[in-house]
Every structure is written in structure tokens, then in C-alpha cells.
Short mmCIF file of C-alpha atoms in Angstrom, two decimals:
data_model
loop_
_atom_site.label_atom_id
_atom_site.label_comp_id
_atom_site.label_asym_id
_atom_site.label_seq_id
_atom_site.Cartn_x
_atom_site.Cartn_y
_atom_site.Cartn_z
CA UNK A 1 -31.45 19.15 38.51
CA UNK A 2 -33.18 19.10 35.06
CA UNK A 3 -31.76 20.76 32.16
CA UNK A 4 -33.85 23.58 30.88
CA UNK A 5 -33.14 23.83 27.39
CA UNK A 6 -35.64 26.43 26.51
CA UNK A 7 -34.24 29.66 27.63
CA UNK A 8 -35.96 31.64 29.79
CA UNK A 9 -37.17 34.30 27.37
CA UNK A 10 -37.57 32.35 24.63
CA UNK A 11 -41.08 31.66 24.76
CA UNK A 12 -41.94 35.64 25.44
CA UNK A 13 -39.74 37.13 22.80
CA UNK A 14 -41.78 38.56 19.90
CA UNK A 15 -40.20 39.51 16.55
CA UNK A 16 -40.60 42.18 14.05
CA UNK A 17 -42.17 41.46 10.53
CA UNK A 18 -39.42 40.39 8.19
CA UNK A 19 -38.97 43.09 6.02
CA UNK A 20 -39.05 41.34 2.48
CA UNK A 21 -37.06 42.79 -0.76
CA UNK A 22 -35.43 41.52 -4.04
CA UNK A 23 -32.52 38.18 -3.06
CA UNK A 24 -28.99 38.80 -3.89
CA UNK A 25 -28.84 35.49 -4.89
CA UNK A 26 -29.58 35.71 -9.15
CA UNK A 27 -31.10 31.61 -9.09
CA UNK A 28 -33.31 33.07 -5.81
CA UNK A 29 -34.50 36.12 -7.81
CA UNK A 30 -35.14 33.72 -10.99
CA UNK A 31 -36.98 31.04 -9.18
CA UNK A 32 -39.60 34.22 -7.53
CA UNK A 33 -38.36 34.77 -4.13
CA UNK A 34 -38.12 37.55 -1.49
CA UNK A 35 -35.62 37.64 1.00
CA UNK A 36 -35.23 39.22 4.62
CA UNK A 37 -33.24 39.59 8.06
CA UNK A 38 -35.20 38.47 11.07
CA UNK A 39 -34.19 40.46 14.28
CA UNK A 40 -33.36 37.89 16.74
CA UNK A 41 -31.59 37.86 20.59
CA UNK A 42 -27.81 36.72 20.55
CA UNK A 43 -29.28 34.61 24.27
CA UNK A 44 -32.48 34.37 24.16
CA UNK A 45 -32.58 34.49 28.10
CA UNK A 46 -31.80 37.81 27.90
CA UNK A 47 -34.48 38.91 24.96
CA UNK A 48 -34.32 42.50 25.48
CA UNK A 49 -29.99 42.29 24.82
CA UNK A 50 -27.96 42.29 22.27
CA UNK A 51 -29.94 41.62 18.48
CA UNK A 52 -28.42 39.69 15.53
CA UNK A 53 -30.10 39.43 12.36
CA UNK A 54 -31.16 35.73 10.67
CA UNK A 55 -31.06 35.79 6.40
CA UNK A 56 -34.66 34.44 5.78
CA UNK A 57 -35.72 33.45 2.00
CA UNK A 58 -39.22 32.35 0.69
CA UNK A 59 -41.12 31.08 -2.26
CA UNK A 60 -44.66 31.44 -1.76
CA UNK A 61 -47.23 28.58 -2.25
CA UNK A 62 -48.83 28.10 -6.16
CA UNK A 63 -51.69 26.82 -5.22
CA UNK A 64 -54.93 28.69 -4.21
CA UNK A 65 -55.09 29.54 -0.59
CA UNK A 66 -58.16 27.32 -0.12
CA UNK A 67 -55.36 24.85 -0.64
CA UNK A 68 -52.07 25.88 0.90
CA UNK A 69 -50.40 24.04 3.28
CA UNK A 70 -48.47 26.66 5.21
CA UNK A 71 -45.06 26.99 5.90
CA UNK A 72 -41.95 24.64 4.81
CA UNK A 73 -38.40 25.61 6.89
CA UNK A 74 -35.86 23.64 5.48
CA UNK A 75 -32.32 23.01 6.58
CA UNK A 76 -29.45 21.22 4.88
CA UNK A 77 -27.72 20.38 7.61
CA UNK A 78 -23.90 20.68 7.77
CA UNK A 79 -24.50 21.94 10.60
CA UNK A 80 -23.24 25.47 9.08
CA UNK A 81 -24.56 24.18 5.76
CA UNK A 82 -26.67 27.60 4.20
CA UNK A 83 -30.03 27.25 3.81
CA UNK A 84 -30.97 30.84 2.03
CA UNK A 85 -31.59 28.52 -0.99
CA UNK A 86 -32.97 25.98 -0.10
CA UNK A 87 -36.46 27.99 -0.58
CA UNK A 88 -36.16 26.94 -4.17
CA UNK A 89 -37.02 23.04 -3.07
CA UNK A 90 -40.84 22.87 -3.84
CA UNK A 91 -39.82 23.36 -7.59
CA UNK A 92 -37.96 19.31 -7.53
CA UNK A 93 -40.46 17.99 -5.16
CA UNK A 94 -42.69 15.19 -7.37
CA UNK A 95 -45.77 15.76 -9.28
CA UNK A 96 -46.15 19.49 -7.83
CA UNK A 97 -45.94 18.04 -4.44
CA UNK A 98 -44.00 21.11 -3.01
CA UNK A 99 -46.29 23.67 -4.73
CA UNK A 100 -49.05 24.26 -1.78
CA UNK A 101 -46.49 25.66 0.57
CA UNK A 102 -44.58 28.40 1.42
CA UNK A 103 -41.01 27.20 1.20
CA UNK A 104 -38.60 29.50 3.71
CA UNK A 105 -34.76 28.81 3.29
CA UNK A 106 -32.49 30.54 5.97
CA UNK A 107 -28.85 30.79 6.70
CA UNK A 108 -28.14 29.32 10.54
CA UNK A 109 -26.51 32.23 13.01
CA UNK A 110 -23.28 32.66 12.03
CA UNK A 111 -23.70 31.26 8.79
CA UNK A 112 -23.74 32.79 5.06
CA UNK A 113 -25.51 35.97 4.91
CA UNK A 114 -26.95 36.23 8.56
CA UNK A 115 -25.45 39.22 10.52
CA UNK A 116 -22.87 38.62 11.58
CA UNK A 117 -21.27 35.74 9.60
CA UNK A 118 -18.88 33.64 11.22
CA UNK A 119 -15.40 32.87 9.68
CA UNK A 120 -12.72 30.84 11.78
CA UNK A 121 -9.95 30.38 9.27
CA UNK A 122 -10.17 30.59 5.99
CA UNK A 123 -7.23 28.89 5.23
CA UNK A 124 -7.78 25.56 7.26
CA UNK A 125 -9.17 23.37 4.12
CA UNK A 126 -6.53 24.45 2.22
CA UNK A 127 -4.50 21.77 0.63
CA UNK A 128 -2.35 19.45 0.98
CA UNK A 129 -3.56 19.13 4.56
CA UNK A 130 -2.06 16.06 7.13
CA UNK A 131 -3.25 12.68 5.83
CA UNK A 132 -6.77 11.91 7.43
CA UNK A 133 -5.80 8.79 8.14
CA UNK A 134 -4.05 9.03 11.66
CA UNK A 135 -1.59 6.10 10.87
CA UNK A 136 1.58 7.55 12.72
CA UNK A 137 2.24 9.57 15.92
CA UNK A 138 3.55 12.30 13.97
CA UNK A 139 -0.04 12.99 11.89
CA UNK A 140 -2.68 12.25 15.12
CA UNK A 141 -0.23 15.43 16.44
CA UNK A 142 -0.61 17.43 13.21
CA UNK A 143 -4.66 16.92 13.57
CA UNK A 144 -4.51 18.01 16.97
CA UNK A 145 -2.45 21.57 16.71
CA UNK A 146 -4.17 21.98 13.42
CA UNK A 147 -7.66 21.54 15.22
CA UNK A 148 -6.66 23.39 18.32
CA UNK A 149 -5.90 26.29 16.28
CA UNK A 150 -8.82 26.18 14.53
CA UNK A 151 -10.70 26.19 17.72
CA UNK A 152 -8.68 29.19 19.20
CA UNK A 153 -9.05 31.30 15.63
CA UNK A 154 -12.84 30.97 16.18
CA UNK A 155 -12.44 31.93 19.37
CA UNK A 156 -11.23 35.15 18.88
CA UNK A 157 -13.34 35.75 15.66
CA UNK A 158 -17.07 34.86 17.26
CA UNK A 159 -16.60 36.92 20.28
CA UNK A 160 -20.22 36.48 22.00
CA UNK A 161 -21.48 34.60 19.14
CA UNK A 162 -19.33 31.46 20.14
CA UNK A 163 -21.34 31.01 22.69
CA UNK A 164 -25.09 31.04 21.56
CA UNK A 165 -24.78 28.55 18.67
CA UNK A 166 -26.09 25.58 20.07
CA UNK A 167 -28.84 23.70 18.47
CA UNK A 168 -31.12 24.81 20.89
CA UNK A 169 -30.43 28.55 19.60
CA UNK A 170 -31.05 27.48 16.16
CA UNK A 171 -34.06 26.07 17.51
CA UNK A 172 -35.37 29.07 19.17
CA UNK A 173 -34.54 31.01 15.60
CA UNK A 174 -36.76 28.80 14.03
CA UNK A 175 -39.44 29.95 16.64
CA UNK A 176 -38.62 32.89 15.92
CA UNK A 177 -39.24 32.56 11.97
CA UNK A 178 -42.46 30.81 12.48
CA UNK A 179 -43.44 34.00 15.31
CA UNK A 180 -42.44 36.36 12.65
CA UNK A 181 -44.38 34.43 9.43
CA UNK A 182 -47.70 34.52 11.65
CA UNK A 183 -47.74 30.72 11.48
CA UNK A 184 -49.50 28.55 14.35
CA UNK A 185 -47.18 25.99 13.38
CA UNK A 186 -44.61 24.61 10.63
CA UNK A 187 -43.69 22.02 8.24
CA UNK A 188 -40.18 20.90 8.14
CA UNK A 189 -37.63 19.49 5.43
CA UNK A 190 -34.25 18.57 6.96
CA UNK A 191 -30.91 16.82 5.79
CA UNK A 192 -28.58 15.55 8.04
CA UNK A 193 -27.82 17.11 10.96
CA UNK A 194 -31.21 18.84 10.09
CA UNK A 195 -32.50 15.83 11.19
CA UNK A 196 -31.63 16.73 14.80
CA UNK A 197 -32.04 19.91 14.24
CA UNK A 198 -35.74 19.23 13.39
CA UNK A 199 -35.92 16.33 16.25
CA UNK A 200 -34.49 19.13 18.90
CA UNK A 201 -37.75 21.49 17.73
CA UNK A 202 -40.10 18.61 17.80
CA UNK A 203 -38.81 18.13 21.43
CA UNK A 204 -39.11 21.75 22.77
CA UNK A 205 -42.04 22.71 20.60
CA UNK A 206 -44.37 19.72 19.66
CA UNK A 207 -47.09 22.24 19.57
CA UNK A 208 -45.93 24.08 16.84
CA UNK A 209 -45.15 20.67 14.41
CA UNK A 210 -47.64 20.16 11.62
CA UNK A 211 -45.76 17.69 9.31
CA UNK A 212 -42.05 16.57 8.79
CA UNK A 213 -39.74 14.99 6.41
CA UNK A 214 -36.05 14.17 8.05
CA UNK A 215 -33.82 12.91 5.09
CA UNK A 216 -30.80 11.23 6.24
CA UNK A 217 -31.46 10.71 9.88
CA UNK A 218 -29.33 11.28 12.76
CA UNK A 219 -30.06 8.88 15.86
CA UNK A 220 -30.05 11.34 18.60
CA UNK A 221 -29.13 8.95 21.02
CA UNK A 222 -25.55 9.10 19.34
CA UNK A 223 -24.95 12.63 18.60
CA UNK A 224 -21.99 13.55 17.84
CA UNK A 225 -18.79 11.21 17.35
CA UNK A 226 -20.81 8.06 17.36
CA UNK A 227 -22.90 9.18 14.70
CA UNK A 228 -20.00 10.49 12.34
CA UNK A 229 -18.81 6.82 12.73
CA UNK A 230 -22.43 5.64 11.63
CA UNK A 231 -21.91 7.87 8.65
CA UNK A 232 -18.52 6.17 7.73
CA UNK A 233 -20.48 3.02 7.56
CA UNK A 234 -22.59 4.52 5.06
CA UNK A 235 -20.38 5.90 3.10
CA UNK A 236 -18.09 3.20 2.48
CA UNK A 237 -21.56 0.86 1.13
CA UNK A 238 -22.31 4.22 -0.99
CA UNK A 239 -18.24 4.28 -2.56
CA UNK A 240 -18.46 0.02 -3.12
CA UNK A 241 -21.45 1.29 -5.38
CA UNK A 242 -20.08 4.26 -7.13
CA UNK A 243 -16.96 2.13 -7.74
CA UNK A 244 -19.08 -0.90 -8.75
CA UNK A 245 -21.32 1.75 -11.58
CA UNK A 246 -17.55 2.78 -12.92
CA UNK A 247 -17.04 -0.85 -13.48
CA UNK A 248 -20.37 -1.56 -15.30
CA UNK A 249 -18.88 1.28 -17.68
CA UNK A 250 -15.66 0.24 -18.07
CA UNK A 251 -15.52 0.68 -21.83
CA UNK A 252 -16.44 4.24 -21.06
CA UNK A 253 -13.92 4.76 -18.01
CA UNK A 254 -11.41 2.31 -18.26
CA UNK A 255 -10.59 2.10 -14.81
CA UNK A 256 -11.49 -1.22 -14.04
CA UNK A 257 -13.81 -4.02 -15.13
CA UNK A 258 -14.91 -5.01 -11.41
CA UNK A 259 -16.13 -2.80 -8.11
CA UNK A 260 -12.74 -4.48 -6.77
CA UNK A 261 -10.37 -3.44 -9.54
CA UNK A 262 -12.05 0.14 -9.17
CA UNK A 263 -10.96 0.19 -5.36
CA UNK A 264 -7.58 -0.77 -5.99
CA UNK A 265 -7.10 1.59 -8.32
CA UNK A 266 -8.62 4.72 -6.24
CA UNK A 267 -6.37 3.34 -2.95
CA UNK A 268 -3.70 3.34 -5.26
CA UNK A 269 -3.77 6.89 -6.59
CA UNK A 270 -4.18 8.17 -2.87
CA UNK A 271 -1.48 6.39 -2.07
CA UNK A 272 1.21 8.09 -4.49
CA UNK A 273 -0.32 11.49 -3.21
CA UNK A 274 0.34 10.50 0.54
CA UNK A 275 4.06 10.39 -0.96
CA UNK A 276 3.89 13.26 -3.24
CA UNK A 277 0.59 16.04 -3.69
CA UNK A 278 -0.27 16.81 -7.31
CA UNK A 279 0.52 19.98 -8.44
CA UNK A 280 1.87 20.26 -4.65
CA UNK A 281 -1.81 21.11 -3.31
CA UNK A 282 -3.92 17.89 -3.77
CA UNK A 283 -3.00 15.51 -1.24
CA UNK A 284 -4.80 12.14 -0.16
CA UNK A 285 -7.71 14.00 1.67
CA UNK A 286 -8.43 16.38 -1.32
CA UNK A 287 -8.43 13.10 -3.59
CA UNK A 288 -11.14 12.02 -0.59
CA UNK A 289 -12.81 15.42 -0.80
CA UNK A 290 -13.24 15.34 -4.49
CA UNK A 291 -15.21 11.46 -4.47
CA UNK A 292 -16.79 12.96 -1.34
CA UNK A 293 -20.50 13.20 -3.35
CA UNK A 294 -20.98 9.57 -4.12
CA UNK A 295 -20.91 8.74 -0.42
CA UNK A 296 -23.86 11.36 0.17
CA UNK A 297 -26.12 10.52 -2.85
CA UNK A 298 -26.72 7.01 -5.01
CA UNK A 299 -28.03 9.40 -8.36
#
């Protein structure tokens, strides 16, 4: 039988107006924007059930309306990534590019300031944490009873939320954000897993796409481990570079005159915290966590 991945209801559920007020956020408030919860269906195939509430943010357009271009929803991906401020992305976009529409940041279900917020274990990404390379018996163990709890802990903190945060729900939010704007359709800016998360609404609502900009695609066809390895790929080119600018700058950074020497050197370090954590917290993966940037962005 077919999937559905609309759920029944879905399509029929109509929300209230966002009711829009000053942000908490003080770089939200500075760049102009309003914030709001959108009332939304824990399972959307039961629309008339239980309600949770979706933090919405917007910056409205600065052109004329003759000339706006209706709504940007943007998501960083993650996914869990919050997207409340995100609304302040017009302002970078080139030559006023972003300035015609109405940019609308929003924190995921679960996530940030949506209601309620979803916390698991706030203590799992504390360090030092088992070596994330799995090079002995003894650590590919560690990673799985550390993972395994992590799954149980969110277990018993989501209750019925664990259940309804599939990208298809986040999809049917976004529905519900465009529903609740009074937009026919929407404009889209996603990183990341945003790019599925944008490909996933383009698949159940093509209707309701006017223009999009995925930044960092994700090939849905290899969703989820596949991709992460794709990623690795990509991130190990982006590291050679960083490494290889350090070198250029050598008589800045004296940490090696070649991309090569630069390597060494950073395998090195993480090497002497496999055997001993600095400061008894900062282990090999926090090392990895720290130069985790450069593999995202080339600036």
C-alpha cells in the first residue's frame, strides 16, 4: 500500500492569527521584529486533539507593497537547529536582495522557545566524552550505552511529543505558518537538513512553492547515514583548506609552513588528549568540536 504522508487532517486544519508582540530575543527586538506562538495539533490526523504552540518570528518587507515578494520561512537545519532568528537574514542578503520580503524565523516543535521544548539530557555533550573514533571494542560499546541512554532519557522526557516530530510534522507546521500568515504560497531559505526539510514541502505541497534557495543540499535519496558520510567527505576538503590558509600565515600562526605540517600538528595535539584531556574536560572530540566551523563554512 502507498504511504500517505500527509495526515489526514492536515489539509483541513485552520489556525488562529499569530498573535504578534515585542521578541525576547534583544538582536530580534534591535533588528524590528515581532514574535508569536502559532497554535498547532501535536498529530495532525487528529486536528481537533491535543495543541502545541510553534515560536514564529518576522521582519517585515522594506520595500513598498507594490513590490513585496511575500513570505521567506527559513530553517537552519540541524535538524533541531532554532530558527526564531533567522528572521534577521534579509539584512546580509546582497545589494538589498532580502529587503522585499517578509522574513519569518521559527523554532521546529520541540525546539528553543516552542511550547513545549524538548530536552533529552543535558549532560550528554559534556566533556571528555568516548573518543569518536571507534578504534577499539571497548569505545564502539561506550557509543552504544551512551546513545542508548540518550535515546531512553528522551523517551521519558517527550512523552507524546516523541512521536510527532517527523519531517513530515515540521512540514505540516510550515503549512500551518503559511495558513496562519494569509499567504497563497511561500518562499523558502534552508541550510542543511533544511534542504530536505524544504524538498519534503515541495513534495507534499508543490502548490504552495513560489521560489527556493536550498544551501548545502541533502540528496534525499540518501537520507540519513549515507548522507552524514557525504558530509565527512566535505568536511575533510573544507579542514585541508583551513589548514592550508594557517599555513599561508605561518609568520602569523606558527604552526606550520605547509597544509601538511598543519595536519600533523592538529592529529598530533588530539592525539595527547586521547591519552590525557586538558584541564580533564577537553578530550579529542571537543578538540574536533572546537575546529568544527571550518568544515561548515570556507569565510
Amino acid at each position: 500500500a502507498a504511504r500517505v504522508l500527509v495526515a489526514p487532517g492536515a489539509a483541513e486544519y485552520s489556525p488562529p492569527p499569530i498573535v504578534w508582540g515585542q521578541c525576547a530575543s534583544t538582536s530580534l527586538q534591535q533588528a524590528g521584529a515581532q514574535c508569536g506562538l502559532l497554535t498547532v495539533p501535536l498529530d495532525y490526523a487528529k486536528p481537533h486533539g491535543t495543541k502545541i504552540k510553534i515560536a514564529v518570528s518576522r521582519i517585515m518587507h522594506k520595500t513598498s507593497s507594490a513590490n513585496a515578494q511575500g513570505v521567506m520561512l527559513v530553517n537552519p537545519g540541524g535538524p533541531g537547529g532554532s530558527g526564531l532568528e533567522l528572521a534577521r537574514l534579509g539584512a546580509f542578503v546582497p545589494s538589498h536582495g532580502g529587503d522585499p520580503y517578509d522574513w519569518i524565523g521559527f523554532d521546529p516543535r520541540g525546539v528553543g522557545s516552542s511550547q513545549p521544548s524538548l530536552s533529552c539530557d543535558g549532560s550528554y555533550f559534556g566533556g571528555p566524552r568516548p573518543y569518536y573514533v571507534p578504534e577499539t571494542a571497548a569505545l564502539r560499546q561506550a557509543w552504544w550505552d551512551k546513545t542508548r541512554h540518550y535515546a531512553r532519557d528522551c523517551d521519558a522526557a517527550a512523552g507524546a511529543l516523541l512521536g510527532h516530530m517527523k519531517t513530515t510534522d515540521l512540514v505540516n507546521d510550515m503549512e500551518s505558518i503559511r495558513k496562519a500568515l494569509g499567504a497563497d504560497q511561500i518562499n523558502y531559505y534552508g541550510f542543511s537538513y533544511g534542504t530536505y526539510l524544504g524538498q519534503v514541502y515541495a513534495t507534499l505541497y508543490p502548490e504552495r512553492v513560489r521560489r527556493m534557495v536550498l544551501d548545502g543540499n541533502v540528496d534525499p535519496t540518501r537520507v540519513w547515514y549515507d548522507s552524514n558520510l557525504d558530509q565527512d567527505y566535505a568536511f575533510d576538503r573544507n579542514i585541508k583548506i583551513y589548514f592550508g590558509w594557517i599555513a599561508k600565515y605561518d609568520k602569523i600562526y606558527h604552526l606550520g609552513s605547509t597544509e601538511q605540517a598543519v595536519e600533523k600538528l592538529f592529529y598530533a595535539e588530539q592525539a595527547k588528549l586521547v591519552a590525557k584531556p586538558a584541564a580533564g574536560v577537553i578530550g579529542p572530540d571537543e578538540l574536533t568540536d572546537i575546529f568544527l566551523q571550518p568544515g561548515y563554512y570556507v569565510f
